Short mmCIF file of C-alpha atoms in Angstrom, two decimals:
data_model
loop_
_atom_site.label_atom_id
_atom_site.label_comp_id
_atom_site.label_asym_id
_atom_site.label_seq_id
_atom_site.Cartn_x
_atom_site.Cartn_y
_atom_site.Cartn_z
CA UNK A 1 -37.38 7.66 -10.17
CA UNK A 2 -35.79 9.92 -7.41
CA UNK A 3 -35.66 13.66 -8.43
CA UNK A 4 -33.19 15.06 -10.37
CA UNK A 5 -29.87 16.77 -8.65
CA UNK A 6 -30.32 20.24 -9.31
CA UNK A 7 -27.24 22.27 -10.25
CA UNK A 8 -27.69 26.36 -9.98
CA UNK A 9 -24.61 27.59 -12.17
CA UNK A 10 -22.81 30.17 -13.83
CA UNK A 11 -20.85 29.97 -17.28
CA UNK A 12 -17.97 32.36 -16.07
CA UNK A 13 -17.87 30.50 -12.55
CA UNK A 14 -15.06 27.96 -12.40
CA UNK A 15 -16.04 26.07 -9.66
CA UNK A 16 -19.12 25.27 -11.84
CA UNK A 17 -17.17 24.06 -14.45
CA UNK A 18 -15.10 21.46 -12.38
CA UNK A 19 -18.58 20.67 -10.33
CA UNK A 20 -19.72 20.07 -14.34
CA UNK A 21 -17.18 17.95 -15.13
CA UNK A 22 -17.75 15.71 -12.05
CA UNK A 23 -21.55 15.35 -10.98
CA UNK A 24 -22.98 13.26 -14.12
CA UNK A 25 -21.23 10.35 -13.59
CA UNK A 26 -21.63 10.54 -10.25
CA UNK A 27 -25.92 11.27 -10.46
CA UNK A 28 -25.32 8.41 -12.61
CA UNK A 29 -23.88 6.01 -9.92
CA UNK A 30 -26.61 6.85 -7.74
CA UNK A 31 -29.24 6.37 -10.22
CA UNK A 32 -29.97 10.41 -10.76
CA UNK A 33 -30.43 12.82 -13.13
CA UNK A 34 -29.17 16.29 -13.49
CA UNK A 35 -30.79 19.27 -14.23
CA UNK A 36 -28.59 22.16 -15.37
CA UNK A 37 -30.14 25.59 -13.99
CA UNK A 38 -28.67 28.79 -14.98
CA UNK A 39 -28.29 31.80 -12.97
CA UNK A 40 -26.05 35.31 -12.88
CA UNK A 41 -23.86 36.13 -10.54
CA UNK A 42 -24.10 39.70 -10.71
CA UNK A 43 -27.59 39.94 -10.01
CA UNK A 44 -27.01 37.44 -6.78
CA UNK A 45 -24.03 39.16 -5.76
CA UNK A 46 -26.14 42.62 -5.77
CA UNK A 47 -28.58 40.39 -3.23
CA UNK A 48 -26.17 38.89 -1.09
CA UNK A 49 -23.53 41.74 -0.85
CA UNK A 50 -20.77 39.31 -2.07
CA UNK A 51 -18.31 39.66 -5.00
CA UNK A 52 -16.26 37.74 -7.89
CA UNK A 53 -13.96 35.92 -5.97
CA UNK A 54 -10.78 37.14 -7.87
CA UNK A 55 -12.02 40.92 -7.22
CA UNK A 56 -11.63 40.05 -3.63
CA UNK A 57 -8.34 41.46 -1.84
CA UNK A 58 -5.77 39.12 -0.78
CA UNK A 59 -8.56 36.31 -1.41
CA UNK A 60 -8.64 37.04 -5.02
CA UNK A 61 -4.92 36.11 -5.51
CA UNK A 62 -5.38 32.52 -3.40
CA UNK A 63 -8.65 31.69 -5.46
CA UNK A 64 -6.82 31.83 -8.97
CA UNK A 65 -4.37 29.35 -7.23
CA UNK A 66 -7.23 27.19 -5.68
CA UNK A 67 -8.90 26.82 -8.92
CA UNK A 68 -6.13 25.23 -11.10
CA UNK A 69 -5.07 23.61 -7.96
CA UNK A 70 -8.75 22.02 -7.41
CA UNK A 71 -9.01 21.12 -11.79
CA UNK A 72 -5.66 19.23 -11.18
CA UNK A 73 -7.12 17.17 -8.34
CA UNK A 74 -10.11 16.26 -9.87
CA UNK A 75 -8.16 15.93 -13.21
CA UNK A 76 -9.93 18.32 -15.11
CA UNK A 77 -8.67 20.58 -17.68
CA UNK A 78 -8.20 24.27 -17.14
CA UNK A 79 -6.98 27.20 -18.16
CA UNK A 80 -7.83 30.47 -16.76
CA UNK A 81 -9.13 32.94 -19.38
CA UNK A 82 -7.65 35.77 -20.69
CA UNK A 83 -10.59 37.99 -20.02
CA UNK A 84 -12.35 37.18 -16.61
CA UNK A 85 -15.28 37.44 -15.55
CA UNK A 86 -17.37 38.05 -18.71
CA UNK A 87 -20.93 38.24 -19.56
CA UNK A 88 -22.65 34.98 -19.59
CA UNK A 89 -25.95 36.69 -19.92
CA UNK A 90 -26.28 35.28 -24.16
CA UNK A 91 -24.95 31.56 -22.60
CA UNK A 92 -27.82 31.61 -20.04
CA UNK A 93 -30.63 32.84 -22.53
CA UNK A 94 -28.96 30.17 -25.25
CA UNK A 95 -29.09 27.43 -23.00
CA UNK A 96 -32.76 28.05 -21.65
CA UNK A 97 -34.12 28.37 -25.25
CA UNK A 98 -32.68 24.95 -26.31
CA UNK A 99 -34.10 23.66 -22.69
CA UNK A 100 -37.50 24.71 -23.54
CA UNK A 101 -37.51 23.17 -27.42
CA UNK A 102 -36.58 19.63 -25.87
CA UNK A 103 -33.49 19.90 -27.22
CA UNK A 104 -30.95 17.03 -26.32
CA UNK A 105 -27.99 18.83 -27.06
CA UNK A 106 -29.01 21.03 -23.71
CA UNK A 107 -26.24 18.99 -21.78
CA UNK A 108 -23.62 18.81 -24.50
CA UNK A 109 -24.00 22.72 -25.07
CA UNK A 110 -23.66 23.23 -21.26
CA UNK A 111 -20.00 21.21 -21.44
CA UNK A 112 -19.26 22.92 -24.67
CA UNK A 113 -19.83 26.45 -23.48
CA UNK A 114 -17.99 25.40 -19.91
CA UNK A 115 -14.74 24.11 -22.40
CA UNK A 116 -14.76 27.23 -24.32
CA UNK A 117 -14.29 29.26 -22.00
CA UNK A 118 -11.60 27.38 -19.40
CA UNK A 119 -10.05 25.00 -21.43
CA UNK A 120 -9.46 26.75 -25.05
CA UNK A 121 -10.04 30.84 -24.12
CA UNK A 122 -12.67 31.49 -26.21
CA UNK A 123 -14.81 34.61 -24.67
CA UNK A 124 -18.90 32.74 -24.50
CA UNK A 125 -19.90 36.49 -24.27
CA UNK A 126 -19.64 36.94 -27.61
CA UNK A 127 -23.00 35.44 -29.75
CA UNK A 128 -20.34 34.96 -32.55
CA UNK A 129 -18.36 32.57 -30.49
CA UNK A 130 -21.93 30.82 -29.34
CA UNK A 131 -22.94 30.22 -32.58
CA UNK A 132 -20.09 28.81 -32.87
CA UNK A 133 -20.72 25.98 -30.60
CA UNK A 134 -23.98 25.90 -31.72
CA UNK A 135 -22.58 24.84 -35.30
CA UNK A 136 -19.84 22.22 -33.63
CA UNK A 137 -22.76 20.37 -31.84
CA UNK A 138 -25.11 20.71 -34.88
CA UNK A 139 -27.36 23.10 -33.40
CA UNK A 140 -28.98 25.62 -35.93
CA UNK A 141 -26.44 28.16 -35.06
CA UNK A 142 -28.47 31.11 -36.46
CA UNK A 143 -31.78 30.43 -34.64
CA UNK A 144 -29.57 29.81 -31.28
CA UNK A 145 -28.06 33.00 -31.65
CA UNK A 146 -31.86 35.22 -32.68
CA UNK A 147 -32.96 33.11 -29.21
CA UNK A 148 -30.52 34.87 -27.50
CA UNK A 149 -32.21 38.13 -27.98
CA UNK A 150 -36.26 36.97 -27.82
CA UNK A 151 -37.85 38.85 -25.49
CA UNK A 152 -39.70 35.71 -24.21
CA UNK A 153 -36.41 34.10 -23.74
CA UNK A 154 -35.02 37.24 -21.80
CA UNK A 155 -38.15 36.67 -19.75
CA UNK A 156 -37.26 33.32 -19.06
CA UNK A 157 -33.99 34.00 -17.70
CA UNK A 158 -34.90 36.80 -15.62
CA UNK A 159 -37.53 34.61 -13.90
CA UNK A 160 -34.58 31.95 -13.73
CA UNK A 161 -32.19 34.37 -11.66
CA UNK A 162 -35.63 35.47 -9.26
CA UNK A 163 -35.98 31.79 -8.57
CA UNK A 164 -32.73 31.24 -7.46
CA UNK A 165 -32.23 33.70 -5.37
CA UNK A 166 -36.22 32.77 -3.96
CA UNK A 167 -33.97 29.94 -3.45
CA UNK A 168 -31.05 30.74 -1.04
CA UNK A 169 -28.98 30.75 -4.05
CA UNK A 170 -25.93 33.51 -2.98
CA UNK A 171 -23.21 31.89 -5.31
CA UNK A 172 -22.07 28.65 -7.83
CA UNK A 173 -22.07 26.53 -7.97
CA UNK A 174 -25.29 26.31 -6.16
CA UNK A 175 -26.56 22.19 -5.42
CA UNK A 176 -30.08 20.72 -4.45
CA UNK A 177 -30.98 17.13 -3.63
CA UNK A 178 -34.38 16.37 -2.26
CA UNK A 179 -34.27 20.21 -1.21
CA UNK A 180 -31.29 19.87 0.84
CA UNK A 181 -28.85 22.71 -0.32
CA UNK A 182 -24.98 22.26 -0.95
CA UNK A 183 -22.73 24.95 -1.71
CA UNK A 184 -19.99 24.81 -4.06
CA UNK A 185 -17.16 22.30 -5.82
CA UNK A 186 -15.27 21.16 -2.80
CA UNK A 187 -19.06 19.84 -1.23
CA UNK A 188 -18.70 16.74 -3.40
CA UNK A 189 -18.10 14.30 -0.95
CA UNK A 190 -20.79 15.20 1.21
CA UNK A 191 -23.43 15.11 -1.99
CA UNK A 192 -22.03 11.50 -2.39
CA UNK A 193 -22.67 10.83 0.91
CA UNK A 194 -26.44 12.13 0.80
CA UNK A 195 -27.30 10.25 -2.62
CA UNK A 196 -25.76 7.12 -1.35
CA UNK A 197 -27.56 6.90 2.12
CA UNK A 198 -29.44 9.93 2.25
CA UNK A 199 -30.06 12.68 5.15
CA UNK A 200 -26.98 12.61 7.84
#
C-alpha cells in the first residue's frame, strides 16, 4: 500500500478547506490515503516571518477575491466568515484526541469543522460550537470538548506544530507525497501528476 498523502492544515485557512474538499477523491483515484495533520498558523507565521494573508496590504484585498473565486472553480461552497481569522487552537486539540482513540469520525469531524466555519459562519473557536459538531456526528460531545483542555492532548498538539515546522511547513495548506513537498490549493494538478506517474 503506497503511503498516505499527508495534508498539514489549518481550520481557519481557506485554501485548506477547498484543498479538503478536493484531495480524497482524488487519493482515492490513485489508490491513496489521506492523513489529516493539524498545525497553527500563528506559531509558523512567528517562524517564517509571514502573515494571514488578508492582513497583508493590497494582497489582503485580492486574496478575499481569490478565495471565493478559487471555491467557485472547484465548485465548492463558501462563504467567508464573519469573524476571520479565529482560534483554531480547541479544533486542532479536538481533532488529535479523536485521532489518537481510533476514532472514525476523525475525517468526518475534519469536513464538519471545515463547513462550519466557511459554509454556515459558525465561529469553531468556540468549544460550545465544537461540541456541537461533536453531537451532529455522534461524537460524545462532552468528552470531545474536556479533550480539548487535557494537558496530554495540549502536549500533543504542541509537538504537532514543532513537527511541522521540523518539516518546512511555512503555511496551508501544507502537502507531502513520498516526502516530496507541495504548497498550497492551486498545486493540485501537479499532486495529480506525481500520484499518477510519480517524480517529474
Amino acid at each position: 500500500m503506497p503511503a498516505p498523502i499527508e495534508i498539514y492544515f489549518d481550520f481557519t485557512s481557506p485554501y485548506s478547506y477547498l484543498l479538503s474538499e478536493q484531495i480524497e477523491a482524488l487519493a482515492t483515484k490513485y489508490g491513496r490515503s489521506v492523513k489529516y495533520k493539524p498545525t497553527l498558523l500563528g506559531v509558523v507565521f512567528k517562524v517564517s516571518g509571514m502573515g494571514p494573508l488578508t492582513e497583508v496590504p493590497l494582497k489582503g484585498d485580492y486574496s478575499r477575491r481569490d478565495f471565493a473565486r478559487s471555491a467557485r472553480f472547484a465548485n465548492v461552497k463558501f462563504q467567508m466568515p464573519d469573524v476571520f481569522p479565529v482560534s483554531s487552537v480547541n479544533a486542532a486539540r479536538a481533532l488529535l484526541w479523536l485521532q489518537s482513540t481510533g476514532s472514525a469520525k476523525s475525517v468526518p469531524f475534519v469536513h464538519q469543522v471545515f463547513r462550519a466555519y466557511f459554509v454556515h459562519n459558525r465561529n469553531i473557536s468556540e468549544v460550545a460550537v465544537l461540541g456541537e459538531i461533536a453531537e451532529e456526528l455522534g461524537i460524545d460531545a462532552k468528552a470531545l470538548v474536556a479533550a480539548t483542555q487535557d494537558p496530554a492532548i495540549k502536549d500533543k498538539l504542541k509537538a504537532a506544530v514543532d513537527e511541522s515546522i521540523a518539516r518546512g511547513v511555512f503555511g496551508a495548506p501544507f502537502v507531502f507525497i513520498d516526502g516530496e513537498p507541495f504548497w498550497g490549493n492551486d498545486r493540485l494538478p501537479q499532486i495529480e501528476k506525481w500520484l499518477q506517474y510519480g517524480p517529474f
